[in-house]
Tab-separated table of C-alpha atoms and ligand atoms in Angstrom:
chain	number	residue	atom	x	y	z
A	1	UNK	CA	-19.513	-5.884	59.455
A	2	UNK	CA	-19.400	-3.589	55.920
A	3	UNK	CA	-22.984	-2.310	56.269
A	4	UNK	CA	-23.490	-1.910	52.155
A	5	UNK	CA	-22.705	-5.757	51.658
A	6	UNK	CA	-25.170	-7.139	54.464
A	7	UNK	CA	-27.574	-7.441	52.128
A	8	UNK	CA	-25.443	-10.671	50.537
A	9	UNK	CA	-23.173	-11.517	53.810
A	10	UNK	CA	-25.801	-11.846	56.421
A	11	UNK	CA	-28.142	-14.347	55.026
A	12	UNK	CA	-25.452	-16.152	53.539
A	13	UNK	CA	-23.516	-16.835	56.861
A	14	UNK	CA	-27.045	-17.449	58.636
A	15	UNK	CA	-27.262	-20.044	56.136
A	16	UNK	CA	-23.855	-21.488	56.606
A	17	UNK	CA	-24.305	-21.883	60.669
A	18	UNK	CA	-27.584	-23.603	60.412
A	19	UNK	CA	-26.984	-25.801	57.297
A	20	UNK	CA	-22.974	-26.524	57.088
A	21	UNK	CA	-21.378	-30.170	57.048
A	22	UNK	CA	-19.397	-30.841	59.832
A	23	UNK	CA	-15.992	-31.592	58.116
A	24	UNK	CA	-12.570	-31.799	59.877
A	25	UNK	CA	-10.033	-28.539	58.695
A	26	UNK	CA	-13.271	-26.953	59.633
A	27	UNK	CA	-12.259	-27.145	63.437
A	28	UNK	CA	-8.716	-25.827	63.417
A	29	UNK	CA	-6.854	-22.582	63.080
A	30	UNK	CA	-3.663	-24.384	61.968
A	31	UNK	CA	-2.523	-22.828	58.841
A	32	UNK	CA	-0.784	-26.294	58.284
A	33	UNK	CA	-4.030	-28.371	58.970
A	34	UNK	CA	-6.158	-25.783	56.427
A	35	UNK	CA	-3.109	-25.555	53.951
A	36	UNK	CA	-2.964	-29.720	53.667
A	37	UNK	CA	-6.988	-30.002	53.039
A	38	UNK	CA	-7.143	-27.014	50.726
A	39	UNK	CA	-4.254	-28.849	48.400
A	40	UNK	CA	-6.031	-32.434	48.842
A	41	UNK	CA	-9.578	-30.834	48.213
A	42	UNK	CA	-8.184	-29.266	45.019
A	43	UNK	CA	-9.830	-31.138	41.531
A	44	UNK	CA	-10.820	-33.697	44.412
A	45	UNK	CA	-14.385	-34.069	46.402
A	46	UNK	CA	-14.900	-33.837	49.682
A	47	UNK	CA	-15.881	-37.471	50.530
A	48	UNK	CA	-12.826	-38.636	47.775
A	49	UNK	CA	-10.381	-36.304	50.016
A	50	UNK	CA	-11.578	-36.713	53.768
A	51	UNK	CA	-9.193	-40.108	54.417
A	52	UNK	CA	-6.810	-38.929	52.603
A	53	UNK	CA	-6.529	-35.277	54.806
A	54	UNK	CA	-6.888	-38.022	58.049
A	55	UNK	CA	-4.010	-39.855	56.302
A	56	UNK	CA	-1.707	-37.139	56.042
A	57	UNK	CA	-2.434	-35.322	59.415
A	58	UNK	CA	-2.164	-39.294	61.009
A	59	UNK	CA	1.442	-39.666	59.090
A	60	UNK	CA	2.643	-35.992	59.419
A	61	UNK	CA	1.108	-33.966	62.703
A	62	UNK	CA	3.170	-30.959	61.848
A	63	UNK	CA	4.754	-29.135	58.996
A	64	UNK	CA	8.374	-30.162	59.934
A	65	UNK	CA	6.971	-34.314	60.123
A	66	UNK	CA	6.008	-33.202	56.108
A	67	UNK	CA	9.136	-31.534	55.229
A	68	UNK	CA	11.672	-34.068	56.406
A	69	UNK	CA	9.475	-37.161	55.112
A	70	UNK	CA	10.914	-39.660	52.632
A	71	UNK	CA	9.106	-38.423	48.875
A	72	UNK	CA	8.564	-41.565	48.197
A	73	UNK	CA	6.584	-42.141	51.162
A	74	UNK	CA	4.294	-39.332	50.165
A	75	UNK	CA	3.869	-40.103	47.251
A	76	UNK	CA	2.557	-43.226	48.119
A	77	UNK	CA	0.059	-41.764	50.594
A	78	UNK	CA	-1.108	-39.698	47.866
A	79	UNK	CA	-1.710	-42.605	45.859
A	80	UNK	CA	-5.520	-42.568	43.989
A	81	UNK	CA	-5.612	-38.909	44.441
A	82	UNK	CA	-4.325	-37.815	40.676
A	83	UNK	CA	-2.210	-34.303	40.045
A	84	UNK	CA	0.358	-35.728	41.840
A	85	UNK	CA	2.202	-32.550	41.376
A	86	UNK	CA	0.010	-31.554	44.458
A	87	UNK	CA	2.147	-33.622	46.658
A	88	UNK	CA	5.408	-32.733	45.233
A	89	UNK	CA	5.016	-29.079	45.903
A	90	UNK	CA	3.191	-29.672	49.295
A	91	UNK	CA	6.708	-31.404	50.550
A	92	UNK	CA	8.936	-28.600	48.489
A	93	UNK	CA	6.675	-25.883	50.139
A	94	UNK	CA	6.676	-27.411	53.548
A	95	UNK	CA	10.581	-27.974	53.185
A	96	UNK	CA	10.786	-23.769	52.154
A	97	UNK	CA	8.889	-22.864	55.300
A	98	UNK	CA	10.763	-25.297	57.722
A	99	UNK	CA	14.126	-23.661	55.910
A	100	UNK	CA	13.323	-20.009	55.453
A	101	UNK	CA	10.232	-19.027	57.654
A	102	UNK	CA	11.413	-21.236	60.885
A	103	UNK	CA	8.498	-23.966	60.961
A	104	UNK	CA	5.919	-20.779	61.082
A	105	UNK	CA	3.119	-20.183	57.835
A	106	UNK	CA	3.730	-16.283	56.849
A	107	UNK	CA	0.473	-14.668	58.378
A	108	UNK	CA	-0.991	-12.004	55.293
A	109	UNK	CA	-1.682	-13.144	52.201
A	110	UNK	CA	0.524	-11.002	50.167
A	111	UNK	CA	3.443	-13.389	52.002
A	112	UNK	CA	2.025	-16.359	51.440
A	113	UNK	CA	1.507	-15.685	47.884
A	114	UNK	CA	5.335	-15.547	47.838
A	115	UNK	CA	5.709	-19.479	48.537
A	116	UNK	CA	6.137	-21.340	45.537
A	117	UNK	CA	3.188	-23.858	45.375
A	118	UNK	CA	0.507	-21.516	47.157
A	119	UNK	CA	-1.424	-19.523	44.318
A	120	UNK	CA	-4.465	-16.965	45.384
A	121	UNK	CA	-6.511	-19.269	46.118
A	122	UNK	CA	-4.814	-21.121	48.483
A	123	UNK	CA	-3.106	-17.966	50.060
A	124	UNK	CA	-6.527	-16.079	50.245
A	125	UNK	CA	-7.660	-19.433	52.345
A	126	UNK	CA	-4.946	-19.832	54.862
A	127	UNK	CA	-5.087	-16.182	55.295
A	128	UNK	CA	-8.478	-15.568	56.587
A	129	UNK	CA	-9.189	-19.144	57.711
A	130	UNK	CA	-6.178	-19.103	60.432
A	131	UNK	CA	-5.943	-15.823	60.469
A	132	UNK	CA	-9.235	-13.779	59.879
A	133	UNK	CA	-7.896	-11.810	57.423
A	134	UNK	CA	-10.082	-9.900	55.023
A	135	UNK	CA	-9.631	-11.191	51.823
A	136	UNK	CA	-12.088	-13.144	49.533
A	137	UNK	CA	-11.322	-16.987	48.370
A	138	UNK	CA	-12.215	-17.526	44.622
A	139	UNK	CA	-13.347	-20.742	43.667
A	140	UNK	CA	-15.510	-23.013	41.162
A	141	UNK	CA	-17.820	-22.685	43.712
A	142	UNK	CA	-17.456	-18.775	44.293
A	143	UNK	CA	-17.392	-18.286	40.583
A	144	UNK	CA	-21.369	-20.040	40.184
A	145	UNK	CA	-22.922	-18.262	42.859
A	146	UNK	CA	-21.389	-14.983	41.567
A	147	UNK	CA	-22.056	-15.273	38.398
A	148	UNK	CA	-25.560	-16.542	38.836
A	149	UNK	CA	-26.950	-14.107	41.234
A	150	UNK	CA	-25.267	-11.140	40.295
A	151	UNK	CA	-26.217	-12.247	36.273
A	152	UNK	CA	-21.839	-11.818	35.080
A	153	UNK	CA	-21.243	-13.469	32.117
A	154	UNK	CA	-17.271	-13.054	31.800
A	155	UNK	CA	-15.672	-15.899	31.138
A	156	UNK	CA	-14.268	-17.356	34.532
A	157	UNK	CA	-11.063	-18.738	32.789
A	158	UNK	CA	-10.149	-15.613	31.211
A	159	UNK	CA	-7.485	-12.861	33.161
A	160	UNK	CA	-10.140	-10.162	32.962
A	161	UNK	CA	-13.073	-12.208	34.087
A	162	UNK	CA	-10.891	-13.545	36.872
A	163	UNK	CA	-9.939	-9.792	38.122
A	164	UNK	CA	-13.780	-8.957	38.123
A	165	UNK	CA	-14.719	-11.585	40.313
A	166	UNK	CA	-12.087	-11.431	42.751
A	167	UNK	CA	-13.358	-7.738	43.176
A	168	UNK	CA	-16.581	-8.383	43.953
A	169	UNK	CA	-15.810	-11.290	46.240
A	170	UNK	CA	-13.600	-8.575	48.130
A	171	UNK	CA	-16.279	-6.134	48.084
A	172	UNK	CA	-18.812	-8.245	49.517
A	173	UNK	CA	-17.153	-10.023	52.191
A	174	UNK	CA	-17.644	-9.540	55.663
A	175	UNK	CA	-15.175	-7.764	58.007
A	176	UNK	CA	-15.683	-9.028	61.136
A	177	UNK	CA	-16.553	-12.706	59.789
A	178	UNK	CA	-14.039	-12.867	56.384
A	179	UNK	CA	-13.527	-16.467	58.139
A	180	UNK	CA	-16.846	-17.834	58.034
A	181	UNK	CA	-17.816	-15.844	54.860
A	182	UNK	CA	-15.441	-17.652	52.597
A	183	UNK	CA	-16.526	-20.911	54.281
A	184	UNK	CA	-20.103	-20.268	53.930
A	185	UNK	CA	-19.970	-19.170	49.601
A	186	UNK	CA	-17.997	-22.107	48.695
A	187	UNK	CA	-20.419	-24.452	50.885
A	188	UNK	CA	-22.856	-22.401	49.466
A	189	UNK	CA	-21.997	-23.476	46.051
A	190	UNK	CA	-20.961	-26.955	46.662
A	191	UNK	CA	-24.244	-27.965	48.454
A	192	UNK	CA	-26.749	-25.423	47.095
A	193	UNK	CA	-25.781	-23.433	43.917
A	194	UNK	CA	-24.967	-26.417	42.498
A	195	UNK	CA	-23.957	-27.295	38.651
A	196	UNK	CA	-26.644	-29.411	37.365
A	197	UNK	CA	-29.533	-28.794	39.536
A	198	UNK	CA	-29.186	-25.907	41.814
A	199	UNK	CA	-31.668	-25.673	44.822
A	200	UNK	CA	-33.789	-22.678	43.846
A	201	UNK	CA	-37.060	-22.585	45.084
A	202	UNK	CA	-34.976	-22.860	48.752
A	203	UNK	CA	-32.665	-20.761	47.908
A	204	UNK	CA	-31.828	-17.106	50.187
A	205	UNK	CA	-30.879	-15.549	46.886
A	206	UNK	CA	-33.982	-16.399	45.018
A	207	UNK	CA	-35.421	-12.874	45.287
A	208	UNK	CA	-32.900	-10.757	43.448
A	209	UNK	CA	-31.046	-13.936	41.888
A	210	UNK	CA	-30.492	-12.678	37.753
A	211	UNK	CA	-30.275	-15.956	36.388
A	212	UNK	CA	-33.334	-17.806	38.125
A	213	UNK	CA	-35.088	-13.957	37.287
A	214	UNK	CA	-33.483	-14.571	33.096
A	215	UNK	CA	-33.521	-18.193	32.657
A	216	UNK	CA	-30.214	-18.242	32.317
A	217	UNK	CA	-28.898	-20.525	35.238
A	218	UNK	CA	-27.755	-22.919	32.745
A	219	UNK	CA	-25.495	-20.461	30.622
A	220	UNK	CA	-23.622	-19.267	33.491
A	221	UNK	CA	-20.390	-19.476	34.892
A	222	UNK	CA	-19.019	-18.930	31.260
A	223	UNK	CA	-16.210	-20.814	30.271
A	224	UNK	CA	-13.838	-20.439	27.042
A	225	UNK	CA	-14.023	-23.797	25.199
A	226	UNK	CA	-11.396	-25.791	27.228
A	227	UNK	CA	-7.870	-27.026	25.258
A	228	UNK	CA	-8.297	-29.797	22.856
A	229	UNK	CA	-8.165	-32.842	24.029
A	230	UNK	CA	-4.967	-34.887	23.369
A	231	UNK	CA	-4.900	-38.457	22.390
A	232	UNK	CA	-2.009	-40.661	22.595
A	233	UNK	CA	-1.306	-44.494	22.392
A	234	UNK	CA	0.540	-46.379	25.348
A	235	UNK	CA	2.352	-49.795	25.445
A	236	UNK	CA	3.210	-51.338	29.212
A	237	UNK	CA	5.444	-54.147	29.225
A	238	UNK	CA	4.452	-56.456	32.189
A	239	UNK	CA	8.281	-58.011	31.760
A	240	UNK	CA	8.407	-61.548	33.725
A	241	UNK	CA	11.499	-63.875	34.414
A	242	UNK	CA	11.598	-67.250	35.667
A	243	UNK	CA	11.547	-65.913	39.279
A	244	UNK	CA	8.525	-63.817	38.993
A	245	UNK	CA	10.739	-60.762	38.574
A	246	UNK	CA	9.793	-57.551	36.707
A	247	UNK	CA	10.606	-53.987	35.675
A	248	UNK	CA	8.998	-51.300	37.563
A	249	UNK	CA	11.329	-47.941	36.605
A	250	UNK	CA	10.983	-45.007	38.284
A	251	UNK	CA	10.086	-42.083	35.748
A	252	UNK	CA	12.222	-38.708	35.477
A	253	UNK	CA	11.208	-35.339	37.422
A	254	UNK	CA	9.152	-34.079	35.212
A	255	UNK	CA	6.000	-34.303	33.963
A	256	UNK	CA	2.766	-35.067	35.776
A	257	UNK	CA	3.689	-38.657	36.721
A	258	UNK	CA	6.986	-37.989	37.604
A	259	UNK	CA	8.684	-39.523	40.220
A	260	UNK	CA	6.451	-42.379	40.046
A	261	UNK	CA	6.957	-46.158	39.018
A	262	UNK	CA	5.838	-47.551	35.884
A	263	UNK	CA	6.375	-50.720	33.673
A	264	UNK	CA	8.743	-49.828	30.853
A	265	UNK	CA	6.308	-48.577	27.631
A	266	UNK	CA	6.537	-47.845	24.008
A	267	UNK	CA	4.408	-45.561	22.789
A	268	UNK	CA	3.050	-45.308	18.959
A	269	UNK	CA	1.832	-42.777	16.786
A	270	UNK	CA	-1.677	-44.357	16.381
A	271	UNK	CA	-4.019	-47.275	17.810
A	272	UNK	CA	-1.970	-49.876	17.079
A	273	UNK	CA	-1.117	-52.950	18.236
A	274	UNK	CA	2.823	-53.798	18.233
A	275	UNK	CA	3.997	-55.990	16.889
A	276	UNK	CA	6.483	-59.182	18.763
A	277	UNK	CA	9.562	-57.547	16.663
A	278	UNK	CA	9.038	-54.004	17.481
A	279	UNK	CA	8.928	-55.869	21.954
A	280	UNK	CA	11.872	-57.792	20.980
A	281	UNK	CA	13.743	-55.101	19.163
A	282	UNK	CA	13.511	-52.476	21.971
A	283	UNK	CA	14.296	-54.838	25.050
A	284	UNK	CA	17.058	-56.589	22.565
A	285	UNK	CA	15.789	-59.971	23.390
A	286	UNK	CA	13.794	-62.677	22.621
A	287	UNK	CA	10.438	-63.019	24.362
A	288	UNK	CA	7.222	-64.690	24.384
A	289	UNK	CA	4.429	-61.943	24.343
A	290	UNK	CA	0.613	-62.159	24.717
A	291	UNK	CA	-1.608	-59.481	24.536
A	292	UNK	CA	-3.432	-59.425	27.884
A	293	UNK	CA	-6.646	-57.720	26.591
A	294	UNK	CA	-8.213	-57.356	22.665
A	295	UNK	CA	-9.566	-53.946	23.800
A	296	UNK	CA	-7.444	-51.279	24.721
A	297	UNK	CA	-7.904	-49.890	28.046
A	298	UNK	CA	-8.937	-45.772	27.848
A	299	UNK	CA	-7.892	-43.763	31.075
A	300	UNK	CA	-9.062	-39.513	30.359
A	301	UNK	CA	-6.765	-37.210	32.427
A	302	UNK	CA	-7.952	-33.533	31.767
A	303	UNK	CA	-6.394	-32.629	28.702
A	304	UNK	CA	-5.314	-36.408	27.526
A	305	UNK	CA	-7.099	-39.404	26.422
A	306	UNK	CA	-5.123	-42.415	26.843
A	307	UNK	CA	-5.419	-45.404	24.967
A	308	UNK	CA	-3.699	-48.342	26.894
A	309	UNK	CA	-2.506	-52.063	25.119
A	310	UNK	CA	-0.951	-54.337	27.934
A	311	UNK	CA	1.459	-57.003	27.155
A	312	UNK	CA	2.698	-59.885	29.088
A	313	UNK	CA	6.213	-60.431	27.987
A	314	UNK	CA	8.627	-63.174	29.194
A	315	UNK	CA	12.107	-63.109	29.015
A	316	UNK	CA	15.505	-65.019	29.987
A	317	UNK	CA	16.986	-61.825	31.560
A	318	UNK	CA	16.166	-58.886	33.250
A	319	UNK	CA	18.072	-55.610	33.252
A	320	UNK	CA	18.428	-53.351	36.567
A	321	UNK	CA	16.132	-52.380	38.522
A	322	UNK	CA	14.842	-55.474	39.070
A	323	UNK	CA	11.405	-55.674	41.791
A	324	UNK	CA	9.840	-58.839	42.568
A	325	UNK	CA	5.807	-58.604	40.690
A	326	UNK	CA	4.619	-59.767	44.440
A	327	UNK	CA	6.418	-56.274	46.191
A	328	UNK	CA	5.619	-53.750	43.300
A	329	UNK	CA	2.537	-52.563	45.521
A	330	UNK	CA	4.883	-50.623	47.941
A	331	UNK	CA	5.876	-48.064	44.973
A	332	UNK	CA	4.379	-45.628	44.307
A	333	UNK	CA	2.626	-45.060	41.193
A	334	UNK	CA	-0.034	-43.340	39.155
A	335	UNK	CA	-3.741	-44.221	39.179
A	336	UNK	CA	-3.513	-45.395	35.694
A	337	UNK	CA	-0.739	-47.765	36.595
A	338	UNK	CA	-2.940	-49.220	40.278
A	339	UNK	CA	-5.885	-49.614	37.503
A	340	UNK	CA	-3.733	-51.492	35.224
A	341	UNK	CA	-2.711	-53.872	38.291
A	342	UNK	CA	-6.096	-54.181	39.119
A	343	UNK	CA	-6.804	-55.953	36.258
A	344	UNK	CA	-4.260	-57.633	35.065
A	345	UNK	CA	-1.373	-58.077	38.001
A	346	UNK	CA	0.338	-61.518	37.085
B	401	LIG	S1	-31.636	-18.908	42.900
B	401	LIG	FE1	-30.759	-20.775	42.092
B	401	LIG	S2	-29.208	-20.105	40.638
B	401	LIG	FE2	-29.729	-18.348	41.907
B	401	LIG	S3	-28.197	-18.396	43.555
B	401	LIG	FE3	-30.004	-19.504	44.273
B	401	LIG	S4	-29.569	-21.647	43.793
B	401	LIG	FE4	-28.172	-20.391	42.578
């Protein structure tokens, strides 16, 4: 163990062994097993990820079972997660180490930081989890408990601020233990250091913590006001023939939902309704429409606000691809789109 750094290592890893959550990934030494829960945990909560991480290990028990699965098929497993570029690039990556590396995670983290899909993060992770080497994990967590008890107020989303932290977190973790260190500061921050009210007065920092000792627990981590919010005005077309047939298209490869099905939409410039000409103009039929709901429906992705107008529309013909409405549940598709079916699925 670095002597200087015992100071912050040793009760923090005390900590960790008497007061961690049991939690699957946490058993293993499979740089597979650890790779799969630290993509699913990603923007995602523990208790929100846990079936899906049983899911995935039930449906694919090693890398190759990921790499030659049908997309579609994960995809839909991934289903009610969100960022479904997570699973795209865990199947690309898992395809790239099946093809280049032989079915066998690199072992350092400088090589894993050459797959396409594993950023520092991740890499730092898989590194000393399966493989106990020295390097520090950054995360939201990592960046609170830094910040607070060490009293750093560079921004966390900025290059520079980034660099600093990752230093310290590499100067203060343990060498013997760089395993159970990175566990224990990110559990550390999920379950103790927390946002909104942070355990203090039971906390092993408390004694040399800067921002319980300044008041400023509140101010820090310091983020740069985040992007500007976009807004933008969507129009699904729940399409229905006389057989209780429908559109569900599958969207191009790009963007974040693509891959996945959706009804076919229009999208306008402003809240709106449209209007039965504009429906009948674009499909180049006739149709009866109905408005399914008065109030929009509003679905907030992290840089988008959605604003969401469903129609019923019912037509004489339909053009290909044609799905049945009672089989559209075995596609794929985004969390907007299940929410949509929720409510108003025909
Ligand atoms: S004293 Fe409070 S703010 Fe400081 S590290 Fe502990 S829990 Fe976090």
């Amino acid at each position: 163990m670095g002597e200087d750094n015992r100071y912050f290592s040793a009760p923090l890893i005390e900590w960790y062994l008497i007061s961690k959550r049991s939690l699957p990934w946490r058993d293993t030494r499979d740089p597979y097993l650890i790779w799969l829960s630290e993509v699913i945990l990603q923007q995602t909560r523990v208790a929100q990820g846990l079936p899906y991480y049983e899911k995935f290990r039930t449906a694919y028990p090693s890398i190759k079972d990921l790499a030659v699965a049908d997309e579609e098929e994960v995809l839909k497993l991934w289903q009610g997660l969100g960022y479904y570029s997570r699973a795209r690039n865990l199947k690309k990556t898992a395809e790239i180490i099946c093809k280049d590396y032989g079915g066998r995670f690199p072992e350092t983290y400088k090589e894993l930081l050459k797959l396409k899909g594993i950023g520092p993060y991740t890499a730092a992770a898989i590194a000393s989890f399966a493989f106990k080497e020295k390097k520090a994990v950054v995360d939201g967590n990592v960046y609170r408990v830094l910040s607070r008890v060490f009293g750093i107020d560079e921004p966390i989303n900025k290059s520079s601020g980034q660099k600093l932290f990752q230093e310290l977190a590499d100067s203060l973790i343990d060498s013997e233990n760089p395993d159970l260190f990175n566990q224990a500061i990110m559990e550390f921050g999920a379950t103790e250091c927390t946002p909104k009210k942070p355990n203090c007065s039971g906390c092993i920092f408390n004694d040399r913590c800067v921002a319980l000792a300044t008041s400023k627990i509140g101010d820090l981590p310091v983020k740069l006001s985040k992007i500007k919010v976009r807004k933008r005005y969507l129009h699904y077309l729940m399409l229905l023939d006389q057989h209780r047939n429908t559109r569900f298209v599958k969207r191009p490869n790009d963007g974040i939902w693509a891959g996945l099905y959706e009804f076919p939409m229009i999208e306008t410039s402003s809240s709106r309704e449209l209007t039965v000409n504009e429906i009948e103009y674009f499909l180049g039929q006739s149709a009866s429409v109905t408005l399914l709901s008065a109030d929009p429906m509003v679905h907030k992705l992290s840089h988008r606000y959605l604003e969401v107008r469903v129609y019923r529309v019912e037509v004489e013909d339909l053009f290909e691809p044609v799905v049945s409405m009672d089989e559209i549940d075995q596609y794929p598709t985004s969390t907007l789109m299940e929410r949509l079916l929720q409510q108003f699925k025909i």
